[in-house]
Coordinates of C-alpha atoms in Angstrom, one line a residue:
X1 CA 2.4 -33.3 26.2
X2 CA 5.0 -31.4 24.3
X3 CA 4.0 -29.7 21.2
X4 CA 6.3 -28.9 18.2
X5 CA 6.2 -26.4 15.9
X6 CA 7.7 -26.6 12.3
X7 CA 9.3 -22.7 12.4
X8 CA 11.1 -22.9 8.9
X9 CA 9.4 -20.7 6.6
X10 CA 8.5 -22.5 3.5
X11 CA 9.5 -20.2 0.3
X12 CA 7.2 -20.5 -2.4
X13 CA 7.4 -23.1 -4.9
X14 CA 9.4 -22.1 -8.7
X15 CA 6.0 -21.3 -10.8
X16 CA 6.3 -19.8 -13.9
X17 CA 5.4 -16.1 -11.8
X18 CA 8.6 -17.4 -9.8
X19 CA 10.6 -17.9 -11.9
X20 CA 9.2 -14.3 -13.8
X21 CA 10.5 -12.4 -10.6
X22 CA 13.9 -14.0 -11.2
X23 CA 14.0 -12.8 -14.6
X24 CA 13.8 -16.3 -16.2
X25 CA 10.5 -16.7 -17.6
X26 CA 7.6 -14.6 -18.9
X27 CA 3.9 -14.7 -17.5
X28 CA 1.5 -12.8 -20.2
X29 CA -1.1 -12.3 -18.1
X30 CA 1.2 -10.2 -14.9
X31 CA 0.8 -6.4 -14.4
X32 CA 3.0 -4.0 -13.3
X33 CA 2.9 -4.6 -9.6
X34 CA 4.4 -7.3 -9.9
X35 CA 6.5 -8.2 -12.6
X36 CA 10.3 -7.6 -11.9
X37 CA 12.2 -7.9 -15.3
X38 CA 15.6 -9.2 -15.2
X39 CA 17.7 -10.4 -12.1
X40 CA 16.7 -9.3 -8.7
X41 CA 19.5 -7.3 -7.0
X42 CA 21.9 -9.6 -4.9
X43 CA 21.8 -9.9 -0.8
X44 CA 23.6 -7.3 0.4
X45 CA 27.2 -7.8 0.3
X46 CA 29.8 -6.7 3.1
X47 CA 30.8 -3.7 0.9
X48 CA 27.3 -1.8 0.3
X49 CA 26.4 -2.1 4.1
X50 CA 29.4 -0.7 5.3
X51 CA 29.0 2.0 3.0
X52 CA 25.7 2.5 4.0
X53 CA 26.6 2.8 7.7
X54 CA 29.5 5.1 7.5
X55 CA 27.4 7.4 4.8
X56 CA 24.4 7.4 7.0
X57 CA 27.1 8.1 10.1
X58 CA 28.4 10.9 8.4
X59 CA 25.0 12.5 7.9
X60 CA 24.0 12.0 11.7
X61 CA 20.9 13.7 12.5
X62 CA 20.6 15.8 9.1
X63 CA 19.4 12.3 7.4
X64 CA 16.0 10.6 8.6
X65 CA 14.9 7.2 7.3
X66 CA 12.0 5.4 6.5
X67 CA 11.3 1.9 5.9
X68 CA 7.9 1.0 4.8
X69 CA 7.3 -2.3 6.0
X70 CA 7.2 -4.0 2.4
X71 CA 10.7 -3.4 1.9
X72 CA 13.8 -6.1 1.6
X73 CA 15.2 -6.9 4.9
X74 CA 18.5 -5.0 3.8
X75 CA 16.9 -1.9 3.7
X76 CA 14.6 -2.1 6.7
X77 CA 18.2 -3.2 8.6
X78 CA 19.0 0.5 7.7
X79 CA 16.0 2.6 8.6
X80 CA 15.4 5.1 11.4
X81 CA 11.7 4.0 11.8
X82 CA 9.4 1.3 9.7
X83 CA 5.5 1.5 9.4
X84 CA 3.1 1.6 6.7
X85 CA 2.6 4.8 4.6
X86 CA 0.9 7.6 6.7
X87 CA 2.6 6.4 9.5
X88 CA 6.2 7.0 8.1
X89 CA 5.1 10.7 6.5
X90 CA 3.8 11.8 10.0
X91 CA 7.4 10.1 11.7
X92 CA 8.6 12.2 8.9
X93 CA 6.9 15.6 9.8
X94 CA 7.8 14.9 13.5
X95 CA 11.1 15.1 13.0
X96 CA 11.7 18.7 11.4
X97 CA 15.4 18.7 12.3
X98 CA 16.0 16.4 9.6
X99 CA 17.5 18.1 6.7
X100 CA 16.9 14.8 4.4
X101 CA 14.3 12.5 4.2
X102 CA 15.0 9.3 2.4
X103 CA 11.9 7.3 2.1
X104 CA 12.4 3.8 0.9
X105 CA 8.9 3.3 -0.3
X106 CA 7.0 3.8 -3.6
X107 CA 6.4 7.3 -5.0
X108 CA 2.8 8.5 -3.7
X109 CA 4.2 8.0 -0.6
X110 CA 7.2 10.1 -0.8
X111 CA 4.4 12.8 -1.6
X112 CA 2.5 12.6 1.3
X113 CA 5.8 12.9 3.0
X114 CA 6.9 15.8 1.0
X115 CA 2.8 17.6 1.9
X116 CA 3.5 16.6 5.7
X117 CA 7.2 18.3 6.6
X118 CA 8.3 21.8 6.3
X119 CA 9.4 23.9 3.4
X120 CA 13.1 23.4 4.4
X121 CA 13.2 19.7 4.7
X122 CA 14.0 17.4 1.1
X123 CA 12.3 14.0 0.6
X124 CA 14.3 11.9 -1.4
X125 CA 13.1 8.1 -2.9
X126 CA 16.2 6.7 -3.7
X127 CA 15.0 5.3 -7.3
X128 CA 12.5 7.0 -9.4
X129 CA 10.6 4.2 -11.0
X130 CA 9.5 3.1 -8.0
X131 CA 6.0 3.5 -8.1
X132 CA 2.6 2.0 -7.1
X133 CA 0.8 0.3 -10.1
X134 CA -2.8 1.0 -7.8
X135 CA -1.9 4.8 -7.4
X136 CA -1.2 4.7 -11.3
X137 CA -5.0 3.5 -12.0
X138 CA -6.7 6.9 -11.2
X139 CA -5.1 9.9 -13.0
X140 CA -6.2 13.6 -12.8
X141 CA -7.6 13.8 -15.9
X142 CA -9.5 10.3 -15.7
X143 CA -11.3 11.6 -12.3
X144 CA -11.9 15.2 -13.3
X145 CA -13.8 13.1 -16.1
X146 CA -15.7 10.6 -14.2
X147 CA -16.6 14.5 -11.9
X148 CA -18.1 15.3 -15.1
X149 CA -19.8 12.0 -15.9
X150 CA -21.3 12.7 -11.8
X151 CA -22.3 16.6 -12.8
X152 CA -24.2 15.4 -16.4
X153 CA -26.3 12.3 -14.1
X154 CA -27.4 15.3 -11.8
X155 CA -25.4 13.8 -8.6
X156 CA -22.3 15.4 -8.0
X157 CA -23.8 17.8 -5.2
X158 CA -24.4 14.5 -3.0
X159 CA -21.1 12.9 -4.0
X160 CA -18.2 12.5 -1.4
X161 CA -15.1 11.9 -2.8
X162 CA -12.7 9.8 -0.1
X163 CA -9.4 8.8 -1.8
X164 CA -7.4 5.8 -0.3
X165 CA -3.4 6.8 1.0
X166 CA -2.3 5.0 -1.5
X167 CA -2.9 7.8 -4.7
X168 CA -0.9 9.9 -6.1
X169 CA -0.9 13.6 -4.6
X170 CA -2.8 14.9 -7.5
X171 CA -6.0 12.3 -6.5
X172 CA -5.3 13.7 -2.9
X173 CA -5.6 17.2 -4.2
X174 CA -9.2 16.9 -6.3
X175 CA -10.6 15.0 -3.4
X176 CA -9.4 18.0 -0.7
X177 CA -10.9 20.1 -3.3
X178 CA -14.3 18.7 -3.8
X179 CA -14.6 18.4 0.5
X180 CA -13.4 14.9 0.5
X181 CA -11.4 13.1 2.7
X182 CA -8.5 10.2 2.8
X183 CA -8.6 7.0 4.7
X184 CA -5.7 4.3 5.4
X185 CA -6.8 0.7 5.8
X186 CA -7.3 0.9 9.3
X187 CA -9.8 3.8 9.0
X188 CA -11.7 3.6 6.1
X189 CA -14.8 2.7 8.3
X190 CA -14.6 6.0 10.2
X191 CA -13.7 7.7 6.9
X192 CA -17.0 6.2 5.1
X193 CA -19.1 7.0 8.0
X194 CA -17.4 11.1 8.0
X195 CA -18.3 11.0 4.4
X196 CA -22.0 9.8 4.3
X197 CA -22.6 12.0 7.0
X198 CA -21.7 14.9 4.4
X199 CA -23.5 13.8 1.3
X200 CA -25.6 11.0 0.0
X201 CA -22.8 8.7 -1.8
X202 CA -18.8 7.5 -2.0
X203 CA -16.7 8.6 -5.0
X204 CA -13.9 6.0 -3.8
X205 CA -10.0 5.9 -4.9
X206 CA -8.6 4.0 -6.1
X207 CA -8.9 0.9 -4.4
X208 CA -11.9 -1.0 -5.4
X209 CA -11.6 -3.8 -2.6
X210 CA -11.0 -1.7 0.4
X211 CA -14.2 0.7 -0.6
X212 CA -16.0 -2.9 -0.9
X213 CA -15.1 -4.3 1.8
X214 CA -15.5 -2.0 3.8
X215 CA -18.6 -0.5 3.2
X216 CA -20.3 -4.1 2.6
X217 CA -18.4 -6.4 5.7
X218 CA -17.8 -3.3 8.0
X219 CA -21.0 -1.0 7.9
X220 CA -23.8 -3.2 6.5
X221 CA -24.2 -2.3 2.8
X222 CA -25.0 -4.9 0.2
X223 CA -22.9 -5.1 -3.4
X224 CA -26.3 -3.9 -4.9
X225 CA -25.3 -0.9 -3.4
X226 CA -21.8 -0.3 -5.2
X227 CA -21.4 -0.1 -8.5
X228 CA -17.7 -0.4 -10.2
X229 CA -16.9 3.1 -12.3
X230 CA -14.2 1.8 -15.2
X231 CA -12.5 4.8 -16.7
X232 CA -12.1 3.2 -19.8
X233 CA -15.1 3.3 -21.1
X234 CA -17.8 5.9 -21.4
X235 CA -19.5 7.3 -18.9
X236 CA -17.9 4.2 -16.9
X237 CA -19.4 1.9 -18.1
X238 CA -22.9 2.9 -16.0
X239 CA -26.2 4.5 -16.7
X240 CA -27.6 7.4 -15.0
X241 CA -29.7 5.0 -13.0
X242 CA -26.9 2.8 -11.9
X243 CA -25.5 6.2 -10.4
X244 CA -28.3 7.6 -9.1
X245 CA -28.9 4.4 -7.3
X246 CA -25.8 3.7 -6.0
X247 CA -24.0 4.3 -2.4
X248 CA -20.8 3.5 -3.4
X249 CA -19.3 4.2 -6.5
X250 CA -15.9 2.1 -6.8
X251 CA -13.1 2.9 -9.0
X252 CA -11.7 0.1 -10.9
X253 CA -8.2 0.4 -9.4
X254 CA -6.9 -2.3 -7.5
X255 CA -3.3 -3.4 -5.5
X256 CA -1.2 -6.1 -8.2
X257 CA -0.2 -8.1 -5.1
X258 CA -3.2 -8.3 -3.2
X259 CA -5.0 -8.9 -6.1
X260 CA -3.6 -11.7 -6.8
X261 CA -5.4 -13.8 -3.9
X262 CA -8.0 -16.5 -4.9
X263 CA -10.3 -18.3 -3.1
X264 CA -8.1 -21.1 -3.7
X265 CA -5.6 -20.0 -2.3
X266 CA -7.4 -20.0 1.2
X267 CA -8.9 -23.3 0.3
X268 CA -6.1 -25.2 -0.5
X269 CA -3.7 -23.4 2.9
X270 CA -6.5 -24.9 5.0
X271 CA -6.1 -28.4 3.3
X272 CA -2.3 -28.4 4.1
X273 CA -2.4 -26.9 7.2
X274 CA -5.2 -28.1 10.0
X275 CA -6.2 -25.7 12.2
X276 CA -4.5 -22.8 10.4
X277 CA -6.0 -19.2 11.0
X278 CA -6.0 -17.0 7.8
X279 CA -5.5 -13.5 7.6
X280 CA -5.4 -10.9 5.0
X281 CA -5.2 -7.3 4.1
X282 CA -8.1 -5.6 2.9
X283 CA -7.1 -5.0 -0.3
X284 CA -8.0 -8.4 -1.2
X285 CA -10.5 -9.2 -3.0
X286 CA -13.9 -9.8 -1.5
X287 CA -14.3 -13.4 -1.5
X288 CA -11.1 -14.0 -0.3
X289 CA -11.8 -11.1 2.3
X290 CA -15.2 -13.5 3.1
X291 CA -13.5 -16.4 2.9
X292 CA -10.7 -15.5 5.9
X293 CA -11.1 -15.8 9.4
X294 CA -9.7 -12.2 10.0
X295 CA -9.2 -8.8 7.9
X296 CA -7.0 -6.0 8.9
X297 CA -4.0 -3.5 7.7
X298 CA -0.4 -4.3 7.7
X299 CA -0.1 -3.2 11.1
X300 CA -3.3 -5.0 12.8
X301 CA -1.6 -7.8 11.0
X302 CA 1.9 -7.4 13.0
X303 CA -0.4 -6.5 15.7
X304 CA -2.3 -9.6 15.6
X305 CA 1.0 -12.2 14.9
X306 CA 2.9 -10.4 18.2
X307 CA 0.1 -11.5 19.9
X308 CA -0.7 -14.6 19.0
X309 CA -0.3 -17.7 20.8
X310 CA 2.9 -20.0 20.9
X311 CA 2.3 -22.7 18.7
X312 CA -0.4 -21.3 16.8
X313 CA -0.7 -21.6 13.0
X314 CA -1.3 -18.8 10.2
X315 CA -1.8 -17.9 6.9
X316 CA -0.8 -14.1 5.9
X317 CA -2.4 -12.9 2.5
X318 CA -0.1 -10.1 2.0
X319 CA 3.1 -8.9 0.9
X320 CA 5.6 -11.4 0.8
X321 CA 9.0 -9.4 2.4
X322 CA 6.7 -8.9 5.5
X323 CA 5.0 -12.3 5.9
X324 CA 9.0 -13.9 5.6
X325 CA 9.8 -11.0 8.2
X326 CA 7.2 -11.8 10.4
X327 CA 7.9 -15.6 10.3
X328 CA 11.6 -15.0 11.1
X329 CA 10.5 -13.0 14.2
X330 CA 8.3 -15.5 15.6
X331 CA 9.8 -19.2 15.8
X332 CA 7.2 -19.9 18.1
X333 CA 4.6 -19.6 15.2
X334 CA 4.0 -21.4 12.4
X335 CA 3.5 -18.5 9.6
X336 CA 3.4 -19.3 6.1
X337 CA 2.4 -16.9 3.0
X338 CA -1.1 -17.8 2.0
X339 CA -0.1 -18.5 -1.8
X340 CA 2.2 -20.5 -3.1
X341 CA 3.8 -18.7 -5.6
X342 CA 5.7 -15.8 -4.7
X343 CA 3.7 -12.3 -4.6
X344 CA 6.8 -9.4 -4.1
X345 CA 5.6 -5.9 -4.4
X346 CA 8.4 -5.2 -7.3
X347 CA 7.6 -1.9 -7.3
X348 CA 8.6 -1.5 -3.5
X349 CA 11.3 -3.7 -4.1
X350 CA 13.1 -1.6 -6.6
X351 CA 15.0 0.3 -3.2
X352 CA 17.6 -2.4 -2.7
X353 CA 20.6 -1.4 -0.9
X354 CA 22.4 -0.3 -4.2
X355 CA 19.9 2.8 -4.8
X356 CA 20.5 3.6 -0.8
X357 CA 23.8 3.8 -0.2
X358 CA 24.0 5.8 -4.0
X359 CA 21.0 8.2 -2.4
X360 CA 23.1 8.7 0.8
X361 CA 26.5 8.6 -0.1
X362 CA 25.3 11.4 -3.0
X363 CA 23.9 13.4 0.5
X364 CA 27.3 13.1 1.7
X365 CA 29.1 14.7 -1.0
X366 CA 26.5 17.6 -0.8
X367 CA 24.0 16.3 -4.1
X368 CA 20.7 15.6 -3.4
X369 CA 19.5 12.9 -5.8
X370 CA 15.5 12.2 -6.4
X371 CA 14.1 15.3 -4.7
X372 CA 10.2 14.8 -4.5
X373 CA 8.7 17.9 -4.7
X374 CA 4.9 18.6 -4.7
X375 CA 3.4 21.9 -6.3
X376 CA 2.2 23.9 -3.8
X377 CA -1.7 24.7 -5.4
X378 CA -1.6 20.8 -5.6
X379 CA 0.0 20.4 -1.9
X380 CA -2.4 22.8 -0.8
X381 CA -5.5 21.0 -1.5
X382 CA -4.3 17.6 -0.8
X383 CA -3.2 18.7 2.6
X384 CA -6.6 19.9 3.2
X385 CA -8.0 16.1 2.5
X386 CA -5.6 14.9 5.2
X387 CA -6.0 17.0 7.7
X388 CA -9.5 16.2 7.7
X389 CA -8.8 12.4 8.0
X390 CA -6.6 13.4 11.0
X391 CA -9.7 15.4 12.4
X392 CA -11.5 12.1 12.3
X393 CA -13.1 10.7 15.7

């Protein structure tokens, strides 16, 4: 019996949050992650990608480019390596010969590249105000507070502070400096486990639903045993008991995409789809997370899809440029996006093609535009929370 397999990849339907990514209508309830005011950039047009070839020609080997795998298809057509963030900032600092290093990704990660490759090597992020609304949820002065609010309850001593990739250096740096360590999505379970080894409780940043998730479906804890620290209010939000009793504390940070997930969401894909398998990122929240059949990072998810069978069905809960991605490079699968409405990271999606062949066409004419520099006391003690995740077993 021959089986057939619808491979179209079936865009999601004009909602209102649709139509507010095409700069036609308002939703009051969005958040910077994802809104994208006014008219998303055009495809690339024959123009801007020649340009971009013969600018990144002229530069040869003096340019290196990364692609973080959220990016518009345009952009990843043009970079040297893709991955997700750690991966690209140590492709980055294994490839010293490169004069430039033009990450198309958000800002914290342009950091961690900038902490990661020599003095003599320039990161460049092609536009500014791209940034990472998560990574914008924990500032310095916010978790040198809550530090305090942990030293008043008499806990601080136990307290291990392990900071999620996705922060800004400057979270990186006060958890290298308090003996912390930083995890990825694929390692937060070994990074817990370092961590409890070292003290009594998890300071975690800034990603509430991975530090959930993982501490209550990968290493046996209950949500009795994390509490949710809001830096908004006093003493966030929590009594001295509610610290003292804790395992995890959680900051209330979360990702504006994966956020978005619902429970119905994964209800209603199962509905329209028999048989379909559903997975999503761990940065979703943690029913959804309960409600899937699997859980893993952006590359276990790539991972997983390469090896899937032929003819098998799927449901990705994550970024939508990579779910279309990975649907276009399997038409042996049937691979939809696990909501219907559209769920861009606008923030990633801010280096279009435009803002790269401006970033390398200004390398060619000897300017270098968007230089990301991290100051050295603050490099110092965020490279000392990274290297001990890459001492991790």
């Amino acid at each position: 019996m021959t089986t057939t397999v619808d491979t179209s990849f079936a865009e999601p339907a004009a909602t209102p949050l649709a139509l507010l990514l095409l700069g036609r209508q308002a939703d009051p309830n969005s958040e910077r992650g994802v809104e994208c005011p006014g008219d998303l950039p055009p495809a690339s047009d024959p123009d801007l990608v020649e340009r971009a070839r013969a600018a990144k020609a002229k530069l040869g080997d003096r340019v290196f480019i990364l692609g973080h795998h959220y990016q518009r298809d345009e952009v990843i057509e043009f970079a040297d390596v893709t991955g997700d963030s750690f991966k690209l900032a140590r492709d980055a600092a294994a490839r010293p010969e490169a004069e430039y290093i033009v990450f198309c990704g958000v800002h914290f990660m342009a950091e961690s590249a900038d902490i990661l490759t020599t003095a003599a090597q320039q990161v460049v992020l092609p536009d500014l105000a791209a940034g990472c609304s998560m990574a914008d949820m924990a500032t310095a002065e916010q978790v040198a507070e809550c530090w305090d609010v942990l030293t008043e309850a008499g806990i601080a001593d136990t307290v291990v502070p392990v900071s999620y990739m996705n922060s800004s250096a400057d979270i990186k740096a006060f958890t290298g400096k308090h003996g912390g360590t930083i995890c990825t999505s694929s390692n937060a379970k070994r990074a817990l486990e370092w961590a409890f080894e070292q003290g009594e409780k998890v300071l975690f940043l800034p990603d509430q639903h991975l530090g959930r998730n993982t501490a209550v479906r990968d290493m046996g804890f209950s949500l009795d045993d994390c509490v949710l620290y809001n830096p908004h209010k006093p003493n966030g939000g929590l009594t001295v008991e509610q610290l003292r009793d804790a395992k995890m504390i959680l900051w209330r940070g979360h990702c504006s995409v994966h956020g978005r997930f619902t429970v119905d969401s994964v209800r209603e894909v199962r509905e329209r789809i028999p048989g379909v398998t559903v997975m999503v990122h761990p940065e979703c929240r943690h029913e959804v997370v309960a409600a899937a059949d699997e859980v893993g990072s952006t590359e276990y998810i790539i991972k997983a899809l390469d090896a899937a069978e032929p003819g098998s069905k799927w449901a990705i809960g994550t970024e939508l440029n990579l779910v279309r991605r990975l649907a276009n490079a399997h038409p042996d699968k049937e691979i939809v996006f696990l909501d219907r409405s559209v769920c861009f990271c606008s923030t990633m999606n801010r280096i279009d093609l435009p803002h790269l062949v401006w970033a390398l066409e200004s390398l060619v004419e000897g300017r270098v535009p968007n230089v990301i520099t991290v100051e050295p006391e603050t490099e110092k003690y965020a490279k000392a929370a990274l290297d001990r995740m890459l001492a991790l077993p």
